[in-house]
Coordinates of C-alpha atoms and ligand atoms in Angstrom, one line a residue:
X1 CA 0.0 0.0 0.0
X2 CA 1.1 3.3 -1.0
X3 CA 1.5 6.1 1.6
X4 CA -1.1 8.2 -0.3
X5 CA -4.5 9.2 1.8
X6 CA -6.9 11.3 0.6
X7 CA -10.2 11.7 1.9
X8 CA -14.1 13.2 1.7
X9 CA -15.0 15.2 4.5
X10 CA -19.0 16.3 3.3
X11 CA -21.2 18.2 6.2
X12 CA -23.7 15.6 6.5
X13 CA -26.7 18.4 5.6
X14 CA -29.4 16.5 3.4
X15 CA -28.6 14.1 0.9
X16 CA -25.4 13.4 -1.3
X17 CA -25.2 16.5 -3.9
X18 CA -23.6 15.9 -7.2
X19 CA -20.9 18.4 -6.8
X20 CA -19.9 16.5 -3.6
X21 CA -20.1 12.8 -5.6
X22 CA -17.5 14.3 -7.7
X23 CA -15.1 15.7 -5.4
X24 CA -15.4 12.1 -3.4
X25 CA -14.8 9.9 -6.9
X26 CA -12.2 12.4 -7.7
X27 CA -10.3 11.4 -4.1
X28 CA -11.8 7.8 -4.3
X29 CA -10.0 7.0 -8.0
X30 CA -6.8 9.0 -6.6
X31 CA -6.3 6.8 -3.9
X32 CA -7.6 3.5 -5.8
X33 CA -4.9 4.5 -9.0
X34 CA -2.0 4.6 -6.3
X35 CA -2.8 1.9 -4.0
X36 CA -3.5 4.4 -1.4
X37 CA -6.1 4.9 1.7
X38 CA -9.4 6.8 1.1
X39 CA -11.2 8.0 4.1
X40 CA -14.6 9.1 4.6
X41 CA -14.7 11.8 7.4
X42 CA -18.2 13.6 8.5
X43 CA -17.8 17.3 9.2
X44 CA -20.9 17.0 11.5
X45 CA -20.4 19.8 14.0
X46 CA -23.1 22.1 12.9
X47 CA -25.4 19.9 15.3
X48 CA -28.7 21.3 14.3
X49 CA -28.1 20.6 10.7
X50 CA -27.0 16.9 11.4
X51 CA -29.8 14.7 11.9
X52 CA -29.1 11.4 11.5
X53 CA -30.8 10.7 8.1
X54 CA -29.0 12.9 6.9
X55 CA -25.7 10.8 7.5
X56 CA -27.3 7.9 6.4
X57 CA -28.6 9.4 3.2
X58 CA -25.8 10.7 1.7
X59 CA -23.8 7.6 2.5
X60 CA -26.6 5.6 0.8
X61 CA -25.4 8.1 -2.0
X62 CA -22.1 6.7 -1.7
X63 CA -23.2 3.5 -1.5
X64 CA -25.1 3.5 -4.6
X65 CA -21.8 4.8 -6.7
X66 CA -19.7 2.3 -5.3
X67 CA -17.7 4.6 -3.9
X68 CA -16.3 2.5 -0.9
X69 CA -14.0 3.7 2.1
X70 CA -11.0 2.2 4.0
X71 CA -11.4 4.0 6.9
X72 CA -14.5 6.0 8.1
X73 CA -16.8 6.0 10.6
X74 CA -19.7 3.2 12.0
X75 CA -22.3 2.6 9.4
X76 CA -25.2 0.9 9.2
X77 CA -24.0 -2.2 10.5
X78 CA -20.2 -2.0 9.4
X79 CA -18.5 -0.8 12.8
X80 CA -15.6 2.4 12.8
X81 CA -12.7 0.8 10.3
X82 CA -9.3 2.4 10.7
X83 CA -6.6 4.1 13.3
X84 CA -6.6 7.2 12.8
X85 CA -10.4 7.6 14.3
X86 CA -13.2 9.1 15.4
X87 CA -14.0 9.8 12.1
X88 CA -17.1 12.3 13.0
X89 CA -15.4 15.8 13.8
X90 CA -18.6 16.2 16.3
X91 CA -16.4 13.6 18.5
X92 CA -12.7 15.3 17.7
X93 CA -13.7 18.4 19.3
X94 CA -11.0 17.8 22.9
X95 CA -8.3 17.6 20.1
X96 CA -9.4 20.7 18.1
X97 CA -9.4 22.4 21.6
X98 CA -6.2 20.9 22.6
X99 CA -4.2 21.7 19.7
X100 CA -5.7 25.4 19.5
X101 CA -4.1 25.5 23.4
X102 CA -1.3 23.8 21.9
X103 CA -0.8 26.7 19.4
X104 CA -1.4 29.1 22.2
X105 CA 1.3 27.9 24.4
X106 CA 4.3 28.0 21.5
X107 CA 3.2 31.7 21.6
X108 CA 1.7 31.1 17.7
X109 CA -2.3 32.1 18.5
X110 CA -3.1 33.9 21.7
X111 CA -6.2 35.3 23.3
X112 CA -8.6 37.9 22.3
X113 CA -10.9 39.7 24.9
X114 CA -12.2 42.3 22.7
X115 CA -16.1 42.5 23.0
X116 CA -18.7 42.2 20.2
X117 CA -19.1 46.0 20.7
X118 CA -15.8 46.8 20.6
X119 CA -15.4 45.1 16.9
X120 CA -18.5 46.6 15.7
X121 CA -17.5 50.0 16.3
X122 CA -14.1 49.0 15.0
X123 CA -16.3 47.6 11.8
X124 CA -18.6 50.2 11.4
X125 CA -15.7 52.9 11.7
X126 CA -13.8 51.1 8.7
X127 CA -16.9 51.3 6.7
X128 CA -17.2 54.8 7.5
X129 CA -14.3 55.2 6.1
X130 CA -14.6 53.1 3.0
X131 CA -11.5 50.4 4.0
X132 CA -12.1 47.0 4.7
X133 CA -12.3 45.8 8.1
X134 CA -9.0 44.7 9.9
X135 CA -8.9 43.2 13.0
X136 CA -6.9 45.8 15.5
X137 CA -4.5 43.7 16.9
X138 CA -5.3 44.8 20.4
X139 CA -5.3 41.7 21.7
X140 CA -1.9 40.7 20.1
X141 CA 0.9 41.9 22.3
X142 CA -0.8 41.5 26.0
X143 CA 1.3 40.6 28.7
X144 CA 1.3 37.3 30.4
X145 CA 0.5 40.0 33.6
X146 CA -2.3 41.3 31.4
X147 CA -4.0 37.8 30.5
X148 CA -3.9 36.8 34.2
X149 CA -5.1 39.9 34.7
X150 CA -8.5 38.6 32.6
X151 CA -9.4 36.4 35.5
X152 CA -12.3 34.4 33.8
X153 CA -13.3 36.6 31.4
X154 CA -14.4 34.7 28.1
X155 CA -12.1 34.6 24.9
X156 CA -11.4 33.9 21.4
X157 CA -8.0 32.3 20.2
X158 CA -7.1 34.0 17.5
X159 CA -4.3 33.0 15.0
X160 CA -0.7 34.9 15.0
X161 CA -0.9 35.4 11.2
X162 CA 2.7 35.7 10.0
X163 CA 3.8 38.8 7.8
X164 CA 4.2 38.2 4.2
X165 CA 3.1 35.8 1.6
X166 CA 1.5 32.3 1.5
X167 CA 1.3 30.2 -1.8
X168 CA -0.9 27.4 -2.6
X169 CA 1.1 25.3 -5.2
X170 CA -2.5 23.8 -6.4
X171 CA -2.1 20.8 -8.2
X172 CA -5.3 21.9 -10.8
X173 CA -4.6 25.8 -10.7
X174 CA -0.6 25.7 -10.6
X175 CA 1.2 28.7 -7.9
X176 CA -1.7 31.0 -6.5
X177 CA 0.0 33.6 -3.9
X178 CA -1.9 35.5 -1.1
X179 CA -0.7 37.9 1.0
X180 CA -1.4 37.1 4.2
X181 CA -2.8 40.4 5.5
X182 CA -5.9 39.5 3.7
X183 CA -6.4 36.6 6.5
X184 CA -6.3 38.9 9.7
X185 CA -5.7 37.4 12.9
X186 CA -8.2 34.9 12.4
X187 CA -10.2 33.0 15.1
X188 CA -9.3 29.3 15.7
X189 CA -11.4 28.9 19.0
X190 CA -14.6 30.2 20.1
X191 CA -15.2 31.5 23.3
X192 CA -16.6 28.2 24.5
X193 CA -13.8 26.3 23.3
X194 CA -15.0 25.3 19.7
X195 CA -12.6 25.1 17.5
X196 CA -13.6 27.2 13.9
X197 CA -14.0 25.3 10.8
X198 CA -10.2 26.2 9.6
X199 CA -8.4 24.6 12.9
X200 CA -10.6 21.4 13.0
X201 CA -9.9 20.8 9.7
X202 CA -6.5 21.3 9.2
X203 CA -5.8 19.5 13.0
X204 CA -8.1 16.4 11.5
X205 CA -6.0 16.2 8.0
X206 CA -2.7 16.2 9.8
X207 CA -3.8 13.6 12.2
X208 CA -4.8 11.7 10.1
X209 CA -1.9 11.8 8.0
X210 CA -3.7 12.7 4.6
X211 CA -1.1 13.6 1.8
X212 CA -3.6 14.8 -0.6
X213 CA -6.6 17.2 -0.6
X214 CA -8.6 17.2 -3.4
X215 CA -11.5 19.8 -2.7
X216 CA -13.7 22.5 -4.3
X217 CA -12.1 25.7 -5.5
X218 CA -14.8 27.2 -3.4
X219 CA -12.2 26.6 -0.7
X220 CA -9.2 28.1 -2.6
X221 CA -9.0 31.4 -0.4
X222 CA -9.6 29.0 2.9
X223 CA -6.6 27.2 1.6
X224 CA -3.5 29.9 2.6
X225 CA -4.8 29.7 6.2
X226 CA -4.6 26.1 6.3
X227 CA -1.0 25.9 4.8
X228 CA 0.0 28.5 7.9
X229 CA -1.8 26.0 10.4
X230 CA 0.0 23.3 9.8
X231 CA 2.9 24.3 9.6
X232 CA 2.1 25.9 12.8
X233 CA 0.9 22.7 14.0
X234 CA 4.1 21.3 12.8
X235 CA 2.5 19.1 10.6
X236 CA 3.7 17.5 7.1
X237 CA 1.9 19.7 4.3
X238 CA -0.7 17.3 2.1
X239 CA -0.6 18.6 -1.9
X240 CA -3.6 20.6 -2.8
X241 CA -5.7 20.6 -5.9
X242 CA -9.0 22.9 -6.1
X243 CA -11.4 21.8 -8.4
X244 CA -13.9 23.8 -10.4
X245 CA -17.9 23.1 -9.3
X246 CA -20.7 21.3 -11.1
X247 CA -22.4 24.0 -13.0
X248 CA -26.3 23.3 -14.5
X249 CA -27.3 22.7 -18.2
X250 CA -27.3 27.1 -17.9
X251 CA -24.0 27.4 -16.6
X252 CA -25.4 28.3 -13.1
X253 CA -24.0 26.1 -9.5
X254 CA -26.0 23.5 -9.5
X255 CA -28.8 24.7 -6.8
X256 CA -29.4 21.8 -4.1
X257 CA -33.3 22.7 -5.1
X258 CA -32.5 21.2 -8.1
X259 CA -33.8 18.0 -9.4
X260 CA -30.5 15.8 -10.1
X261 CA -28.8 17.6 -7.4
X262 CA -29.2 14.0 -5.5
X263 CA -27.2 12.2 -6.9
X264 CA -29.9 9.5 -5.9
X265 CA -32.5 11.0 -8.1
X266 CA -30.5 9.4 -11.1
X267 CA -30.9 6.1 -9.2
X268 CA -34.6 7.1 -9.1
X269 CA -35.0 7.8 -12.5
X270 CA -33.1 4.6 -14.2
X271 CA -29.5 5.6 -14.2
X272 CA -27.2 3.0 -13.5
X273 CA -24.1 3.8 -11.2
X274 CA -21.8 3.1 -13.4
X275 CA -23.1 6.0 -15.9
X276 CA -23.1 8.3 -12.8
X277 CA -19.9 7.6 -12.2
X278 CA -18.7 7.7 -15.7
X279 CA -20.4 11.1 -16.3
X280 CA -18.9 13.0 -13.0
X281 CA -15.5 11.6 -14.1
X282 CA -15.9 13.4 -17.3
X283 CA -17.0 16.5 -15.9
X284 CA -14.1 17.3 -14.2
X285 CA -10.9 14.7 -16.0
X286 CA -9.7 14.4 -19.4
X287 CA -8.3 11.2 -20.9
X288 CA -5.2 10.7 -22.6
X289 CA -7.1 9.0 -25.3
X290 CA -8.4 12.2 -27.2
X291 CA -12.2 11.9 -27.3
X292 CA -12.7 8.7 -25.5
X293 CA -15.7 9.0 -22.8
X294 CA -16.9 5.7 -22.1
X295 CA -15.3 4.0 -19.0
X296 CA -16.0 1.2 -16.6
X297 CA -15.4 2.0 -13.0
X298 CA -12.0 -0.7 -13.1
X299 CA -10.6 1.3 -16.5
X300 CA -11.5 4.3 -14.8
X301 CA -9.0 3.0 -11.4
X302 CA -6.4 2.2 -13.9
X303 CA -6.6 5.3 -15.9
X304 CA -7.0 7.7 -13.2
X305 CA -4.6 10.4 -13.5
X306 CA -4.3 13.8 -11.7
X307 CA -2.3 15.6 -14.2
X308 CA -5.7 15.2 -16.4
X309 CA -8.0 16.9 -13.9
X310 CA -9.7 20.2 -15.5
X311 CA -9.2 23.8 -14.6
X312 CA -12.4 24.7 -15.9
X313 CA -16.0 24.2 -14.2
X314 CA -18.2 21.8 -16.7
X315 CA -21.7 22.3 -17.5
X316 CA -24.4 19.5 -16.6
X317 CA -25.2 17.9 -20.1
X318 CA -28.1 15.4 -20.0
X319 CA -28.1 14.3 -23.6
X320 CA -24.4 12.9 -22.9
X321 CA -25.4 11.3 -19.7
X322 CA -28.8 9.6 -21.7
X323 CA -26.1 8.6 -24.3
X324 CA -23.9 7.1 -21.4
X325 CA -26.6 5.7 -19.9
X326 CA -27.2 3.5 -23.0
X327 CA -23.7 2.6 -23.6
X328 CA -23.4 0.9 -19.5
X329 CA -27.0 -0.5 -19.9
X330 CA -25.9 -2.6 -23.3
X331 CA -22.2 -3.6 -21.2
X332 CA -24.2 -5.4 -18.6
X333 CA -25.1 -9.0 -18.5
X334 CA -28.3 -10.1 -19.4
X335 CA -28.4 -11.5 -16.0
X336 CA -27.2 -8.3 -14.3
X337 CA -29.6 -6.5 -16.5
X338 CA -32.2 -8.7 -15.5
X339 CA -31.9 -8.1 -11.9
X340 CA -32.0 -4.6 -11.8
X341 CA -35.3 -4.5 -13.8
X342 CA -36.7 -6.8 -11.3
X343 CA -37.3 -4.7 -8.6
X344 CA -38.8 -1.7 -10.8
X345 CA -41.3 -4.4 -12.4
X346 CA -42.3 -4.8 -9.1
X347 CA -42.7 -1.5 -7.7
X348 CA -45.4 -0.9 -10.8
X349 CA -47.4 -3.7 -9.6
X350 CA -45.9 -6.1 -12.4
X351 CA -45.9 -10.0 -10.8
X352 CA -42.9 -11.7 -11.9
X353 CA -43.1 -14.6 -9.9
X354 CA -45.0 -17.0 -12.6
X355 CA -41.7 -16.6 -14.7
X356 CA -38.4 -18.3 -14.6
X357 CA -35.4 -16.7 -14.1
X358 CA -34.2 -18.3 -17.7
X359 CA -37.1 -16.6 -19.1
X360 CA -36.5 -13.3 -17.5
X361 CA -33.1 -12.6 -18.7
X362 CA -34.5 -13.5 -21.8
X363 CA -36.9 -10.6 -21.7
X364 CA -34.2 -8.4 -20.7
X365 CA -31.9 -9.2 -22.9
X366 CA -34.3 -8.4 -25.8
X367 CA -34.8 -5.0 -24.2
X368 CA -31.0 -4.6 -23.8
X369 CA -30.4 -2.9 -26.7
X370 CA -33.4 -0.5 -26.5
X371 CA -33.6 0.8 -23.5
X372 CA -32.3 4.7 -22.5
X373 CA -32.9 4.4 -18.8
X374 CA -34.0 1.1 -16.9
X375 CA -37.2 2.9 -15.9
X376 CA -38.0 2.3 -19.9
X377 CA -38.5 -1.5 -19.5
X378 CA -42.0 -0.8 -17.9
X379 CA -43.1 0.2 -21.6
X380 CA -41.0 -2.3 -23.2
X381 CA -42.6 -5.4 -21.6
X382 CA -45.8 -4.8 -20.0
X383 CA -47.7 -6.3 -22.6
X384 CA -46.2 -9.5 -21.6
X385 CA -47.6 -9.4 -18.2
X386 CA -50.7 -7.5 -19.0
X387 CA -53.4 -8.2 -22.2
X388 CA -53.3 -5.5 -24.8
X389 CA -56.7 -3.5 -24.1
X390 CA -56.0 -0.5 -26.7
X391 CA -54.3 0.1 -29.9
X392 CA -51.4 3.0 -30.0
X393 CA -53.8 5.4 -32.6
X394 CA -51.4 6.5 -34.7
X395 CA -50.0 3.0 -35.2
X396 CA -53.2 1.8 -35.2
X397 CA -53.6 3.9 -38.6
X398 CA -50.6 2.9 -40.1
X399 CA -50.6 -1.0 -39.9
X400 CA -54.7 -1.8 -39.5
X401 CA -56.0 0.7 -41.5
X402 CA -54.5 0.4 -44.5
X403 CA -56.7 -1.3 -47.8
X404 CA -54.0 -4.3 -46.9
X405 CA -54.0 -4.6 -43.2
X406 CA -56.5 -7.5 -43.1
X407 CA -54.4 -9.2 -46.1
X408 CA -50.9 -8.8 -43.6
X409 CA -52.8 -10.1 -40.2
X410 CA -54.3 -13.0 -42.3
X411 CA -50.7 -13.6 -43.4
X412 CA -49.2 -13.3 -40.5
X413 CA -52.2 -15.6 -38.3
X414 CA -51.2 -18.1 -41.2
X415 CA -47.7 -18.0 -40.7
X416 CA -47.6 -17.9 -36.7
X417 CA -50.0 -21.0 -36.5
X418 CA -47.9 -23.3 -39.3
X419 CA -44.7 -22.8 -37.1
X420 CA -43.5 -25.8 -35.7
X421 CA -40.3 -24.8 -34.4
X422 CA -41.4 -22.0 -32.1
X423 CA -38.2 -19.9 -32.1
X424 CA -36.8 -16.4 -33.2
X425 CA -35.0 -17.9 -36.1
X426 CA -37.7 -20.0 -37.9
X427 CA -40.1 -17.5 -37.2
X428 CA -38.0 -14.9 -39.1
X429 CA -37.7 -17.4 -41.9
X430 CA -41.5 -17.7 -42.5
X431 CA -41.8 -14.3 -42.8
X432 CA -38.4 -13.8 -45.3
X433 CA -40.0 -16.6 -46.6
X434 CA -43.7 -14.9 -47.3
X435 CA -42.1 -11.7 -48.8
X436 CA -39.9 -13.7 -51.3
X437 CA -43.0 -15.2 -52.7
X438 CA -45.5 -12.2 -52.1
X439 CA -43.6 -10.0 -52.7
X440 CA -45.3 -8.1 -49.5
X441 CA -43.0 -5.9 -47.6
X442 CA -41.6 -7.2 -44.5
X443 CA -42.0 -4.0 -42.5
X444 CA -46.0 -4.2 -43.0
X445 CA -46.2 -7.8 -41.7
X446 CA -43.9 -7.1 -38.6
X447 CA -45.4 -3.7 -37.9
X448 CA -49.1 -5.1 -38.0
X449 CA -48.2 -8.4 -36.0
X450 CA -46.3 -6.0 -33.2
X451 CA -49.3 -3.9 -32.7
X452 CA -51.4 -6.7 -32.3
X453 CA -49.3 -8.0 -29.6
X454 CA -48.0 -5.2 -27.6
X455 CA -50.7 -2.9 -28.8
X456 CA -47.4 -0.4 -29.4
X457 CA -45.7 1.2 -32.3
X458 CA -42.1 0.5 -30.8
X459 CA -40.6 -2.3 -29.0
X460 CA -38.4 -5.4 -28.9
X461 CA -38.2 -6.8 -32.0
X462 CA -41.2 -8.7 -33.0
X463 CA -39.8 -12.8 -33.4
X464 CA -38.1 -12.4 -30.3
X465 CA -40.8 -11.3 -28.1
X466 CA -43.0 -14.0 -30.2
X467 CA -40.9 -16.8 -29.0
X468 CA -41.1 -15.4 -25.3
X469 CA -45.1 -14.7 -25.5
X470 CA -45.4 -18.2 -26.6
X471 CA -47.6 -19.5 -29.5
X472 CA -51.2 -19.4 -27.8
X473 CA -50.7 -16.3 -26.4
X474 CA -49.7 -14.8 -29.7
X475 CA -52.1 -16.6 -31.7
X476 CA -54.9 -15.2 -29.3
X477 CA -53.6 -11.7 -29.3
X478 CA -53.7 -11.8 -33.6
X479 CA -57.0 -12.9 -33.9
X480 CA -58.3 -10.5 -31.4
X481 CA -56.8 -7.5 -33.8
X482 CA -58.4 -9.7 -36.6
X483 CA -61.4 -9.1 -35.3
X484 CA -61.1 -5.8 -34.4
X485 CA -60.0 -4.5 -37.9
X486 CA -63.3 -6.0 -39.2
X487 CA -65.2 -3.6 -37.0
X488 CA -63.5 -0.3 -38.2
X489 CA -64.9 1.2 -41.4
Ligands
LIG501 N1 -17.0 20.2 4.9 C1 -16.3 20.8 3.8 C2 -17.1 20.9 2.6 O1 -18.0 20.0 2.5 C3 -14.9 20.1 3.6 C4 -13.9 20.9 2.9 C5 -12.7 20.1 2.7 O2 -12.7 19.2 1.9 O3 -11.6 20.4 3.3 O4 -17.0 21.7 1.7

């Protein structure tokens, strides 16, 4: 195992967003292209926001994508895996606190007394005077006589921001330089001994020894104050790459309101993982192979390299993730296929049970190659469950209303009850057969015969599904439309 250890550290706050699924599968394929350790950390201290669904729904999220971790904490039934625990920051907080004290003692943060008041006046006189707002340093230089002095009296910790220049050497963005000034003296604890988001999460990456931080560039300018922390802290720097957001099909940050925000909305709809997965990658990587976009999840750990992560934020595109959609749905088994339609048969009411499982990955695979989203198969094999109690109309036009139609559903009646060998091929060869010597196109026979059986212009192909309805119930179905041509004028 390589030392790398990268890690997700999501606030817990509703469900597993997109952008979020992308930043974790950007960490997850780092760690699994270098043999590394990826670690799922919950940044659960904002307790009101924290409920415990929440957890569980956005690691379902995770879950779902296959995006595993090697160390994280309890879930579900899996118990806490790895040594560098807790893995909730809500249950870190002594060694937030500790190290903040830590930092205080080496003389690198030190107390602040000033009052609300006193830094609003400070504020409002800076806006007064059209400058931004600087902390005063009052509190900087205070005697150890002066803080004794303070008896009890609450306090912040507040940073001792060194004078010049930090640089983030981002992995994505290449050398960005901040002057520290912009930073202040900023606040590691709160007055009750909490630490601030900065100094949990830069004491929690250095404990847990993680060499890489792959995050949103929304946390680019939070990313100089980290660097000065740890090396405070005295802790090895991890490499940093920001990465850009996902933005919608209008170019805007994908809104949480939004549908698809969930990343388990996709499930919901009939995505597969594996085209969630392949999509996000794409949103935010490039491949060396120029143009390539369709990956399985083991090229994808294979292939994974940072040097190909995008600068640029990408736009949400749903015809390329219909497209990819497709593409994983035709690379599955018909037996995989099969039972992941299962369960959506079921939850429309369709009862499954009277077929065998030989015959149901038959019917999937005949709907492999047709079907955009697994949702679909609802329309795609209904009729087999279900008898056919309307006609599409505008099919019904087209292929039993014609001068001919009774002529091709004779034919086809004919055909269907001299078969012997009830199977696609020597069905196909009766009708190839028919339009050799009739000189009847094949399209008018099919189309007719498909509408009688499914009562729908589109489909899986019409021998195949013949050879799964079986002869009676196909027979029965023709002669119903028979009958029901004779009654339209
Ligand atoms: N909780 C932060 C977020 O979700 C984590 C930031 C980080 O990765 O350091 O944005």
């Amino acid at each position: 195992m390589s030392t790398v250890r990268c890690r997700i550290a999501p606030s817990p706050s509703g469900f597993l967003h997109i952008g979020t699924a992308k930043m974790a599968l950007f960490n997850w394929l780092f760690a699994r292209s270098q043999g590394g350790t990826f670690l799922l950390r919950l940044e659960d201290t904002d307790a009101d926001r924290t409920e415990e669904e929440f957890v569980q729904a956005m690691c379902d999220g995770f879950k779902w994508l296959g995006i595993d971790w090697d160390e994280g904490p309890p879930f579900g039934d899996e118990p806490e895996k790895g040594d560098f625990g807790p893995y909730r920051q809500s249950q870190r907080r002594d060694m937030h606190h500790n190290e903040g004290m830590r930092l205080m003692a080496e003389g690198r943060a030190y107390p602040c007394f000033c009052t609300k008041e006193e830094l609003d006046a400070d504020r409002a006189l800076a806006d007064a005077e059209k400058r931004p707002f600087r902390y005063s340093r009052k509190c900087r230089d205070l005697t150890p006589d002066e803080i004794a002095a303070k008896g009890d009296t609450p306090f912040v910790l507040r940073f001792r921001v060194p004078d010049g220049e930090t640089v983030v050497e981002d992995l994505v963005q290449g050398p960005v330089t901040f002057n520290n000034k912009e930073f202040d003296d900023f606040i590691i604890l709160k007055p009750n001994g909490d630490p601030i988001f900065h100094l949990a999460v830069v004491v929690d990456d250095g404990l847990m020894r993680i060499t890489h931080v792959l995050r949103g560039d929304d946390h680019l300018t939070n990313t100089p104050r980290h660097i000065m922390l740890f090396n405070a802290l005295g802790y090895p720097l991890p490499q940093f790459a920001h990465l850009p957001m996902v933005l919608d099909e209008a170019g805007k940050k994908f809104s949480k309101r939004m549908h698809g925000a969930n990343v388990l909305d996709w499930r919901d709809e009939g995505y597969l993982p594996e085209t969630l997965i392949n999509y996000v990658v794409m949103l935010g990587w490039t491949s060396e192979e120029e143009g390539r976009e369709f990956f399985t999840l083991e090229e994808l750990k294979h292939l994974f390299n940072i040097n190909r992560l995008n600068k640029s934020a990408a736009r949400f595109d749903r015809k390329k993730l219909d497209w990819l959609n497709g593409q994983h749905i035709r690379m599955l088994t018909p037996e995989n296929l099969r039972d992941r339609l299962l369960p959506i048969l079921a939850a429309k009411g369709i009862d499954t049970s009277g077929k065998s499982p030989e015959w149901l990955t038959k019917m999937a695979a005949i709907c492999q190659e047709k079907i955009p989203t697994l949702n679909n198969i609802i329309d795609y094999v209904d009729f087999f469950f279900n008898d056919v109690d309307a006609y599409d109309p505008k099919a019904e036009n087209k292929y039993f209303r014609q001068p001919d139609s009774k002529a091709w559903m004779e034919a086809d009646i004919r055909m269907m009850s001299a078969a012997e060998d009830w199977t696609h091929d020597a069905l196909k060869a009766a009708f190839e057969a028919e339009v050799e010597a009739t000189g009847v196109k094949l399209g008018s026979l099919v189309n007719a015969a498909r509408l009688a059986l499914t009562g729908k212009p589109v489909g899986p192909g019409l021998f195949e599904l013949a050879e799964l309805m079986g002869k009676e119930t196909v027979l029965a179905r023709m002669n119903r439309a028979l009958e029901y041509m004779k009654t339209l004028s």
